[in-house]
PDB file of N, CA and C in Angstrom:
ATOM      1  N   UNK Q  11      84.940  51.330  66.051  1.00  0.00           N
ATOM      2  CA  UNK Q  11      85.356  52.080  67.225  1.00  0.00           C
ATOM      3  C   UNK Q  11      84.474  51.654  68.406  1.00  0.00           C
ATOM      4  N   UNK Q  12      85.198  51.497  69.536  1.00  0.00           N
ATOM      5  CA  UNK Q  12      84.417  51.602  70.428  1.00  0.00           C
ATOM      6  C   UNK Q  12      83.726  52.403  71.404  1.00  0.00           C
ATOM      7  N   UNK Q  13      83.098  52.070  72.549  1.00  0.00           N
ATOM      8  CA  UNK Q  13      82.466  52.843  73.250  1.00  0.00           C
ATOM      9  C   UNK Q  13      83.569  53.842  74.191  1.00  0.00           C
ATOM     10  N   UNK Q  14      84.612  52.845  74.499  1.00  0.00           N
ATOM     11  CA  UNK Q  14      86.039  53.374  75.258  1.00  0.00           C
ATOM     12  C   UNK Q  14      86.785  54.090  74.185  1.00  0.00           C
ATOM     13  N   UNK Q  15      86.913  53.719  73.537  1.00  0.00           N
ATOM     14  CA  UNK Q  15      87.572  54.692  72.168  1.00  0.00           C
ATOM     15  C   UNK Q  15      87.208  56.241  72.436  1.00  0.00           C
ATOM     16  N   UNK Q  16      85.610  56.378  72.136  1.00  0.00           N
ATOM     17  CA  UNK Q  16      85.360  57.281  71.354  1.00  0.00           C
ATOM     18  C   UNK Q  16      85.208  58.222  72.959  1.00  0.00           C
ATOM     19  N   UNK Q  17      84.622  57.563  74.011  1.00  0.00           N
ATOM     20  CA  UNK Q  17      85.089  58.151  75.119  1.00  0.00           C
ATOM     21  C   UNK Q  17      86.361  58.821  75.541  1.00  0.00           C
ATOM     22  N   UNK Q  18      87.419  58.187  75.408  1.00  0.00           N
ATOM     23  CA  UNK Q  18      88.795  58.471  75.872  1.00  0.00           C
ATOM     24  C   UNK Q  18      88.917  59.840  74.348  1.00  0.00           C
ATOM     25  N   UNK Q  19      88.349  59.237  73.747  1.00  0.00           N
ATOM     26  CA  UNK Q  19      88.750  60.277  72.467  1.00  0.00           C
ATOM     27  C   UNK Q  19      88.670  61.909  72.694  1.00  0.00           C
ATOM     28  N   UNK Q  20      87.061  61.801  73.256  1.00  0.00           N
ATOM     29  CA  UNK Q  20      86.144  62.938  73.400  1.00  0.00           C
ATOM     30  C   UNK Q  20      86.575  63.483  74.500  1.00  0.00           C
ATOM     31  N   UNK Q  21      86.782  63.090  75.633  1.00  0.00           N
ATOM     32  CA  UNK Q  21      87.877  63.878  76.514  1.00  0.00           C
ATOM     33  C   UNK Q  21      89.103  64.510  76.144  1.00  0.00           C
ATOM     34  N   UNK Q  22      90.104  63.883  75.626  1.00  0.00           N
ATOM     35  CA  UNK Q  22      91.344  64.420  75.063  1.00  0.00           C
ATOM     36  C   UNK Q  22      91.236  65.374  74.248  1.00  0.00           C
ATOM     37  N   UNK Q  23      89.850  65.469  73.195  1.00  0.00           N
ATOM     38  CA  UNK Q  23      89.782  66.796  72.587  1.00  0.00           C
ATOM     39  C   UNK Q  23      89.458  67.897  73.334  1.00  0.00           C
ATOM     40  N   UNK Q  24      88.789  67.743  74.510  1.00  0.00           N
ATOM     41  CA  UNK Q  24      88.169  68.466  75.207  1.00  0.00           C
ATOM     42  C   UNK Q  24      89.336  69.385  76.584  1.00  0.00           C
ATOM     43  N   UNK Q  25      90.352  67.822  76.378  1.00  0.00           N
ATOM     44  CA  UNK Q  25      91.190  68.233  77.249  1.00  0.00           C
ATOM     45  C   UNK Q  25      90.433  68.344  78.538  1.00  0.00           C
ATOM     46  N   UNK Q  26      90.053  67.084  79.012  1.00  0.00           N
ATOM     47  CA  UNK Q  26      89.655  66.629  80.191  1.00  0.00           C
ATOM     48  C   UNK Q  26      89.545  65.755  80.532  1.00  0.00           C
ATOM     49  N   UNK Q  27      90.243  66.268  82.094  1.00  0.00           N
ATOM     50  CA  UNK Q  27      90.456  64.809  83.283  1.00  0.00           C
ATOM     51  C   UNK Q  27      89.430  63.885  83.195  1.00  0.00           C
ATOM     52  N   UNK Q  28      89.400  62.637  83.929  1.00  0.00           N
ATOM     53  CA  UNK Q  28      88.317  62.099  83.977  1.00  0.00           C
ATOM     54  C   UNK Q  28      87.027  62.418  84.932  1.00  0.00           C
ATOM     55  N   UNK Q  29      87.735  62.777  85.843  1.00  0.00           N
ATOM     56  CA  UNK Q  29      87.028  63.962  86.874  1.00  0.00           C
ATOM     57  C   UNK Q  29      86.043  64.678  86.140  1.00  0.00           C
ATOM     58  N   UNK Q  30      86.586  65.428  85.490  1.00  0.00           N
ATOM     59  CA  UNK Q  30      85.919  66.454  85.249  1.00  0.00           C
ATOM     60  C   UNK Q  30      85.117  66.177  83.931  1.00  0.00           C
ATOM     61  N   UNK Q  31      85.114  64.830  83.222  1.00  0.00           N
ATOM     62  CA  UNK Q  31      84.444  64.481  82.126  1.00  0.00           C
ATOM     63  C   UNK Q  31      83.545  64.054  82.710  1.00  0.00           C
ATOM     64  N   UNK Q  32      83.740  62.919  83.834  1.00  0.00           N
ATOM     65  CA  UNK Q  32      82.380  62.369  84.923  1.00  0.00           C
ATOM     66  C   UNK Q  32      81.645  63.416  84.919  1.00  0.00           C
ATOM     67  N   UNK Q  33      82.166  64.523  85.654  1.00  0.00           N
ATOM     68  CA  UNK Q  33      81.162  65.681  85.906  1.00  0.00           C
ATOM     69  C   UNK Q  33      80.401  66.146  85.159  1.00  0.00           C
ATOM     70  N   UNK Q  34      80.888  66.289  83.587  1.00  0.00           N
ATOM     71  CA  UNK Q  34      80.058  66.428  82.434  1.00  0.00           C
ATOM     72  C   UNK Q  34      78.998  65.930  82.507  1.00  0.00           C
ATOM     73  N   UNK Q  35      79.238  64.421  82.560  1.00  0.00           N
ATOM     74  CA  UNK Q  35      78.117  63.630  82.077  1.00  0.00           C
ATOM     75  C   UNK Q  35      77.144  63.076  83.030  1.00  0.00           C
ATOM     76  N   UNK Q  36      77.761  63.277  84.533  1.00  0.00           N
ATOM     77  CA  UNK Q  36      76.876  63.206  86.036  1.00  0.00           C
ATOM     78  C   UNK Q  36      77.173  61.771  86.552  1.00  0.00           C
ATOM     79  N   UNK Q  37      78.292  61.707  86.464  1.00  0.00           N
ATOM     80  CA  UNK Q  37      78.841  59.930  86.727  1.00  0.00           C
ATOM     81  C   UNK Q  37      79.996  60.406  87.728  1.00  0.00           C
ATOM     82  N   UNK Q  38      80.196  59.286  88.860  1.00  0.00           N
ATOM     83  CA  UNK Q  38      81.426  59.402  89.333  1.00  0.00           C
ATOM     84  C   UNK Q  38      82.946  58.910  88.760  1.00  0.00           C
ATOM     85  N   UNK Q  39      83.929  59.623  88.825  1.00  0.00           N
ATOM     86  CA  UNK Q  39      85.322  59.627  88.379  1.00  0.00           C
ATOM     87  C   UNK Q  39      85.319  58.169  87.964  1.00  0.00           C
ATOM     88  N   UNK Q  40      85.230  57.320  89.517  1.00  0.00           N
ATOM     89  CA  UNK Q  40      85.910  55.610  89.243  1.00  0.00           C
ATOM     90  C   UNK Q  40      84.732  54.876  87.745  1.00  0.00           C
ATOM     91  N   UNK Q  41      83.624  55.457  88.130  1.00  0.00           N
ATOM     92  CA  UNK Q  41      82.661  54.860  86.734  1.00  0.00           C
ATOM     93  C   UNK Q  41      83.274  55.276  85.315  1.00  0.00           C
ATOM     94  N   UNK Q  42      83.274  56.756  85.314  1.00  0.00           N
ATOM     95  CA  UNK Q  42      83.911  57.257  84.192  1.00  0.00           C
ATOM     96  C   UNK Q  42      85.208  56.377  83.444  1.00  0.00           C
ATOM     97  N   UNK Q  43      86.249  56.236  84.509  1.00  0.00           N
ATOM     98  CA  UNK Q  43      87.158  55.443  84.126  1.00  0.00           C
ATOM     99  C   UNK Q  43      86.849  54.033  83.345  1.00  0.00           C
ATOM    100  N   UNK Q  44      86.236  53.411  84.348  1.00  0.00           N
ATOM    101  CA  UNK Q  44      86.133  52.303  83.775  1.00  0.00           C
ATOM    102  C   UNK Q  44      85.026  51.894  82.578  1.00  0.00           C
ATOM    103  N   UNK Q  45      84.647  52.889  82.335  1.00  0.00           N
ATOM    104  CA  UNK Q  45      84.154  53.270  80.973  1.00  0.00           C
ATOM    105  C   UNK Q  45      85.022  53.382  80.074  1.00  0.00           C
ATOM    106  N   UNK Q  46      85.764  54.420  80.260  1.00  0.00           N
ATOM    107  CA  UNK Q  46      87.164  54.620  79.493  1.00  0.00           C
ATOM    108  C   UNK Q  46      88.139  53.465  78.642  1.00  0.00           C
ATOM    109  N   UNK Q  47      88.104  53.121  80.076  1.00  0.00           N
ATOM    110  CA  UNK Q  47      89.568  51.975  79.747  1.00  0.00           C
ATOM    111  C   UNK Q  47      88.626  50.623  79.190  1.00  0.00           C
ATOM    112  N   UNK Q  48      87.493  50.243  79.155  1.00  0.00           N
ATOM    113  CA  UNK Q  48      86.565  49.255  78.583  1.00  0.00           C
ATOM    114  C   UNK Q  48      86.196  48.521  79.670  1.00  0.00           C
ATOM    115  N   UNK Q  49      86.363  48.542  80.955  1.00  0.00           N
ATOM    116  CA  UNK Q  49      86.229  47.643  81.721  1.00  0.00           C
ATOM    117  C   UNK Q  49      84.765  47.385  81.752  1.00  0.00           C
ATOM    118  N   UNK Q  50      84.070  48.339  82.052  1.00  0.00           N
ATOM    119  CA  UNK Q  50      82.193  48.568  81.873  1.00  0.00           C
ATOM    120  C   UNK Q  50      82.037  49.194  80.783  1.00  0.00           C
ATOM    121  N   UNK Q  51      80.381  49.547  80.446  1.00  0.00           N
ATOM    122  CA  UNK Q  51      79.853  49.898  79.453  1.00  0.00           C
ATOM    123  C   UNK Q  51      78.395  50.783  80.283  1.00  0.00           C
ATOM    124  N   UNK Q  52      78.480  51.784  79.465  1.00  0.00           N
ATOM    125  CA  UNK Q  52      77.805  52.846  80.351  1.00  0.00           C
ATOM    126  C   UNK Q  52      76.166  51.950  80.565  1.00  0.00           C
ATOM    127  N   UNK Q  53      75.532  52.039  81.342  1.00  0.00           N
ATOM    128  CA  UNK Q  53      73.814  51.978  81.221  1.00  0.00           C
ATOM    129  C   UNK Q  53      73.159  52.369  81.024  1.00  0.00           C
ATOM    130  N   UNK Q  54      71.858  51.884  80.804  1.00  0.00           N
ATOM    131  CA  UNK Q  54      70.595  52.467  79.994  1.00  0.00           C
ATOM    132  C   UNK Q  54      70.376  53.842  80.378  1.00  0.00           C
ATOM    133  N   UNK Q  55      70.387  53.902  81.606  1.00  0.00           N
ATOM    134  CA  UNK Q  55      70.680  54.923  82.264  1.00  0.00           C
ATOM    135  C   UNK Q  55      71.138  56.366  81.751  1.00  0.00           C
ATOM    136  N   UNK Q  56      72.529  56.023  81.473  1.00  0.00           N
ATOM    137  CA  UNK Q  56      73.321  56.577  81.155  1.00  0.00           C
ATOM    138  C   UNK Q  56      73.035  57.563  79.763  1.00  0.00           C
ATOM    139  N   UNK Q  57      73.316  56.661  78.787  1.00  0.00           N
ATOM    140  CA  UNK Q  57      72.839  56.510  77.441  1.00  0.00           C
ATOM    141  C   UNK Q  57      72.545  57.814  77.047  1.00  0.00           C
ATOM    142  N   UNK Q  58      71.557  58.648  77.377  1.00  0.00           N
ATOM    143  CA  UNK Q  58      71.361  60.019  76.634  1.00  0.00           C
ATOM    144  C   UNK Q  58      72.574  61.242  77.096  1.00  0.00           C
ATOM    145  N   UNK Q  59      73.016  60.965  78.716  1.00  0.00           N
ATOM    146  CA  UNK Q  59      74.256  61.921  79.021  1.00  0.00           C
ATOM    147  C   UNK Q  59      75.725  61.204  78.078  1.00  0.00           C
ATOM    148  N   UNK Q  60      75.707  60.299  77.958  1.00  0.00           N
ATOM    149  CA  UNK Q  60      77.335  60.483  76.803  1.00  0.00           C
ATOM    150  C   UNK Q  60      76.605  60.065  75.626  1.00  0.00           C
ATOM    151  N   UNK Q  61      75.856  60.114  75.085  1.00  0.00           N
ATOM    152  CA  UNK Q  61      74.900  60.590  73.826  1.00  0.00           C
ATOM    153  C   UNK Q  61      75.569  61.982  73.115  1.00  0.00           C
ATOM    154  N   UNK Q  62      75.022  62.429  74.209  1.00  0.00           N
ATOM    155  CA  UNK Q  62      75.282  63.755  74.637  1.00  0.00           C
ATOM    156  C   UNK Q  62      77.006  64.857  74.816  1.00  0.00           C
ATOM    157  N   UNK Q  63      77.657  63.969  75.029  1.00  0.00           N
ATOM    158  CA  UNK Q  63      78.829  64.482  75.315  1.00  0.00           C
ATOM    159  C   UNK Q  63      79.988  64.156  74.521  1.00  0.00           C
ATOM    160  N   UNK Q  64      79.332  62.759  73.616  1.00  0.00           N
ATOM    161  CA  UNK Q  64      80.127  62.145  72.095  1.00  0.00           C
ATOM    162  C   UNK Q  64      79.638  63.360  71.126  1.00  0.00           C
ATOM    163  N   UNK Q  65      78.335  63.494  71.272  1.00  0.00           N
ATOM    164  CA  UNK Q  65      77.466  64.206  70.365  1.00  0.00           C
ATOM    165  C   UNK Q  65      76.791  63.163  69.137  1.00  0.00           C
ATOM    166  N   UNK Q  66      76.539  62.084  69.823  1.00  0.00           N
ATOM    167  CA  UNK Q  66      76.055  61.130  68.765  1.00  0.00           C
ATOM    168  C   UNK Q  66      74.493  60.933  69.271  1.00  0.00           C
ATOM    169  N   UNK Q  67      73.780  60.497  68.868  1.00  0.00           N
ATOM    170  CA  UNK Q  67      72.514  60.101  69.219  1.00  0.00           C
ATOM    171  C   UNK Q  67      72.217  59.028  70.049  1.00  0.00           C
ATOM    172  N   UNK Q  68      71.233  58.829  71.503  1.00  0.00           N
ATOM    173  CA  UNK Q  68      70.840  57.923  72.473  1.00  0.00           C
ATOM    174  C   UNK Q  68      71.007  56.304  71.273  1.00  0.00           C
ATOM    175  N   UNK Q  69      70.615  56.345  70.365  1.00  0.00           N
ATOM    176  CA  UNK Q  69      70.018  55.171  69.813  1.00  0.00           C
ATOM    177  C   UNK Q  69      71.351  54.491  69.542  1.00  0.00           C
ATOM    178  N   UNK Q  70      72.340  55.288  68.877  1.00  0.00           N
ATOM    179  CA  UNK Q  70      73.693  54.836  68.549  1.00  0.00           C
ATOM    180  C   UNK Q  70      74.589  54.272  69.822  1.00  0.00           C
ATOM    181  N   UNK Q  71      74.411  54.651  71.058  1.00  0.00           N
ATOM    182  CA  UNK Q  71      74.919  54.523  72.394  1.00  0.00           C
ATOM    183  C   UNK Q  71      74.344  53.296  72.222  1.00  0.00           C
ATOM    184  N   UNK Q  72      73.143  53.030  72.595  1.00  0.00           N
ATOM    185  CA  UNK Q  72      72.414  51.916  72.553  1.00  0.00           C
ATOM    186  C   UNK Q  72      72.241  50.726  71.913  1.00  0.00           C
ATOM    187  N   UNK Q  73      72.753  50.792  70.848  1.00  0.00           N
ATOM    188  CA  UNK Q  73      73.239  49.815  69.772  1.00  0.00           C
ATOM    189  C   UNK Q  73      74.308  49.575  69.529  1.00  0.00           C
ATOM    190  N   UNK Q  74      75.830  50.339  70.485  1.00  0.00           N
ATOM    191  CA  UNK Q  74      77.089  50.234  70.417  1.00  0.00           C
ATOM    192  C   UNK Q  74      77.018  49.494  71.782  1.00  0.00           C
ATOM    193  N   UNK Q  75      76.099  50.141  72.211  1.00  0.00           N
ATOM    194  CA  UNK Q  75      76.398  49.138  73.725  1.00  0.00           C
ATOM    195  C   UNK Q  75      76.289  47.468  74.008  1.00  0.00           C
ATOM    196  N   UNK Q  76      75.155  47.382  73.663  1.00  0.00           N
ATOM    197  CA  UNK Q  76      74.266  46.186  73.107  1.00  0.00           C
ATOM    198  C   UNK Q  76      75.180  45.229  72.200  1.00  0.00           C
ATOM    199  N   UNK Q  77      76.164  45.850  70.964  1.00  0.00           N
ATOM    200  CA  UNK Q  77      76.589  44.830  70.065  1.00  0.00           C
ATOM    201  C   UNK Q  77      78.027  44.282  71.003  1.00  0.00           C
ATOM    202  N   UNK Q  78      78.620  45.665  71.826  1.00  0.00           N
ATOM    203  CA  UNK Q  78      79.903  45.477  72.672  1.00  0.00           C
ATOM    204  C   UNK Q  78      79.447  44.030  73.475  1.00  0.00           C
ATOM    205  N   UNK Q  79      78.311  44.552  74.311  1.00  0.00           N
ATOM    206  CA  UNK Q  79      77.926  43.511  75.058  1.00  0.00           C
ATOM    207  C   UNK Q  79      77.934  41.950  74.781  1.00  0.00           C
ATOM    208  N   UNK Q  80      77.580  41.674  73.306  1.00  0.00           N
ATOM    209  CA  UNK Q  80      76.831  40.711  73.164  1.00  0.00           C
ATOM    210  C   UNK Q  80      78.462  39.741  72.622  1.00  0.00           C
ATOM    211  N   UNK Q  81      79.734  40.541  72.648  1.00  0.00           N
ATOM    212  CA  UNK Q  81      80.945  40.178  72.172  1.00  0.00           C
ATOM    213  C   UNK Q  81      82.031  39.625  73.406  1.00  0.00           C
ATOM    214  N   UNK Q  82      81.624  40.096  74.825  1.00  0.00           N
ATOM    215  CA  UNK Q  82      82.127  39.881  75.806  1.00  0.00           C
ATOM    216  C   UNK Q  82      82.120  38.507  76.163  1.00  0.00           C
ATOM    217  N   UNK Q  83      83.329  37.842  76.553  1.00  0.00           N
ATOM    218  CA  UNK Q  83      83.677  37.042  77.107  1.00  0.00           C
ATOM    219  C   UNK Q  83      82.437  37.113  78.862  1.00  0.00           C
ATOM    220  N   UNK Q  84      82.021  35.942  78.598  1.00  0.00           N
ATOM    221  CA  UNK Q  84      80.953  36.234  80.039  1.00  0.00           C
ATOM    222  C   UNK Q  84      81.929  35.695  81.407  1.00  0.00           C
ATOM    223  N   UNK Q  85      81.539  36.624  82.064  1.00  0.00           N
ATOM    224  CA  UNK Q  85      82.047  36.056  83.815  1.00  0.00           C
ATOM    225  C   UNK Q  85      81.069  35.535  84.892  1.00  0.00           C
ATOM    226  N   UNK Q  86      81.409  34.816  85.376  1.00  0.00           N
ATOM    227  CA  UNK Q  86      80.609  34.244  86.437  1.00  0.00           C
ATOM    228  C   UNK Q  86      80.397  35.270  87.815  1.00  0.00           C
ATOM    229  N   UNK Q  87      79.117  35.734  88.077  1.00  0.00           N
ATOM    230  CA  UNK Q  87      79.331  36.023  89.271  1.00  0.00           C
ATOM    231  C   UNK Q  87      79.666  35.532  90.702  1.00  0.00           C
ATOM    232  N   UNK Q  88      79.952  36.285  92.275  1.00  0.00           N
ATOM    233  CA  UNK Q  88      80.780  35.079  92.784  1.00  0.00           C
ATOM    234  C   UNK Q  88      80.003  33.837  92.727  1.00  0.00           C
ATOM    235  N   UNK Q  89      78.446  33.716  92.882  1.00  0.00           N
ATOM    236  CA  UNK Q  89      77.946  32.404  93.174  1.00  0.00           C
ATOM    237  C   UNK Q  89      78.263  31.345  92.031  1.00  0.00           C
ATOM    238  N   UNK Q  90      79.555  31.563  91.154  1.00  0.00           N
ATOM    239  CA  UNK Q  90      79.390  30.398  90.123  1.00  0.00           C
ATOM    240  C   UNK Q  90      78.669  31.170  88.416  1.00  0.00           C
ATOM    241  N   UNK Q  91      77.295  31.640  88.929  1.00  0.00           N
ATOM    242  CA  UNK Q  91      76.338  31.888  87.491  1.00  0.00           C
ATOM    243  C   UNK Q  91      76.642  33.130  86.391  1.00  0.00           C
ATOM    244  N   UNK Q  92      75.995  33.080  85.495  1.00  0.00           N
ATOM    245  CA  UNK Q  92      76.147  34.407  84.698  1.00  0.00           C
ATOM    246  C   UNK Q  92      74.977  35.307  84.839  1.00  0.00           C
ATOM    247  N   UNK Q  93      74.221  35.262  85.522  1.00  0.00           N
ATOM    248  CA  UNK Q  93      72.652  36.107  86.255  1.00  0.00           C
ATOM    249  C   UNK Q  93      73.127  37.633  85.666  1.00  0.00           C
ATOM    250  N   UNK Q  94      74.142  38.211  86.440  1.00  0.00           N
ATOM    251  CA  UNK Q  94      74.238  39.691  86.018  1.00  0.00           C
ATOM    252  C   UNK Q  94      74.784  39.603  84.790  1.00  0.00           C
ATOM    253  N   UNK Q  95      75.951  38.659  83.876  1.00  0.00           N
ATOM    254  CA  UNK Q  95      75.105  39.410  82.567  1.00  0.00           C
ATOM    255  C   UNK Q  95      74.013  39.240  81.557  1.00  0.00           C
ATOM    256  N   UNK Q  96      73.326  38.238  82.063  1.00  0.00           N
ATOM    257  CA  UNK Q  96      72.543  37.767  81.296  1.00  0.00           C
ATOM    258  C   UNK Q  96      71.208  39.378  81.292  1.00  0.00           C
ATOM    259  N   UNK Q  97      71.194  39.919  83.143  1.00  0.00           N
ATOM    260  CA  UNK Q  97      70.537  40.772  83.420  1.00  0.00           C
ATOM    261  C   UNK Q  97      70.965  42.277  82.884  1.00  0.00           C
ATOM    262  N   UNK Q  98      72.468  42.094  82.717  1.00  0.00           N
ATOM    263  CA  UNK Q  98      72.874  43.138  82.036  1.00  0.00           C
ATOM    264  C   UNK Q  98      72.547  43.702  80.585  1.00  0.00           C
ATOM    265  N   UNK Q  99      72.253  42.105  79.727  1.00  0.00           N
ATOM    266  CA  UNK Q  99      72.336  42.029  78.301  1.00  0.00           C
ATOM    267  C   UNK Q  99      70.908  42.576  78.172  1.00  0.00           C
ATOM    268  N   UNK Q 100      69.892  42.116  78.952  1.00  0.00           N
ATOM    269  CA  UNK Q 100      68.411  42.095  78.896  1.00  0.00           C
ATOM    270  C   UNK Q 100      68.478  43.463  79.118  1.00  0.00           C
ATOM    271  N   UNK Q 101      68.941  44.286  79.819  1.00  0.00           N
ATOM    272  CA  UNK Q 101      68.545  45.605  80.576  1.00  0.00           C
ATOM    273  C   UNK Q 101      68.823  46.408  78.868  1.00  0.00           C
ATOM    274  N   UNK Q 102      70.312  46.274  78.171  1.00  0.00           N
ATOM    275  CA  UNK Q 102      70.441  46.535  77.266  1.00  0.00           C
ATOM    276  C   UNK Q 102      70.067  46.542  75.746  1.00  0.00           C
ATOM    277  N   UNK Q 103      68.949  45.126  75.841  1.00  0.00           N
ATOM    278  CA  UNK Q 103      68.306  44.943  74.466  1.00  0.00           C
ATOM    279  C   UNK Q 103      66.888  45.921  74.611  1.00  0.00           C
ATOM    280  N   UNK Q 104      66.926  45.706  76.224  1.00  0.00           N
ATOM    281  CA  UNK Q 104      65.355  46.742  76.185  1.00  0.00           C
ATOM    282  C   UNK Q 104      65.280  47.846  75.726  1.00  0.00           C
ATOM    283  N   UNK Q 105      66.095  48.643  75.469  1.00  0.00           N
ATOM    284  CA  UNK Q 105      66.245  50.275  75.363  1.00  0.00           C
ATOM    285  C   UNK Q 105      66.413  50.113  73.336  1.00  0.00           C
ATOM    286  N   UNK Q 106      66.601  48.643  73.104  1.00  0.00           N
ATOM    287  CA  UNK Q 106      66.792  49.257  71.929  1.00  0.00           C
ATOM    288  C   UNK Q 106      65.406  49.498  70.958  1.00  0.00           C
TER     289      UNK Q 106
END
């Protein structure tokens, strides 16, 4: 399962918008979404508020995030490079 899975999941039981799931977890709507639908993957940041709101533990966020990550097709940012995810991946192995 994934991180968007279990997200989209945990709302629908809850029976909540994305609005108002953001609000849960202290994220704005458009982030929330694209959490949702897989486009992003929450941050380190993040990590203990939908910890929190799956009801799973920071560490499990963190190691779902991290393995998602490490499966992604990489994109170039505009200059050509892969800098942000390479900075993304790093930001994500740190927490583990």
């Amino acid at each position: 399962m994934t991180i968007a899975s279990m997200i989209g999941q945990r709302a629908g039981e809850l029976a909540l918008s994305d609005g108002q799931a953001a609000r849960r977890i202290g994220v704005s709507q458009p982030t929330f979404t694209r959490w949702r639908i897989g486009t992003n993957l929450p941050s380190s940041t993040h990590y203990a508020a939908v910890a929190q709101f799956l009801g799973v533990t920071r560490a499990k966020i963190a190691r779902m995030c991290a393995e998602e990550l490490a499966t992604r097709e990489p994109r170039p940012t505009e200059d050509g490079t892969f800098a942000s995810l390479i900075r993304e991946l790093e930001q994500h192995r740190k927490t583990d």
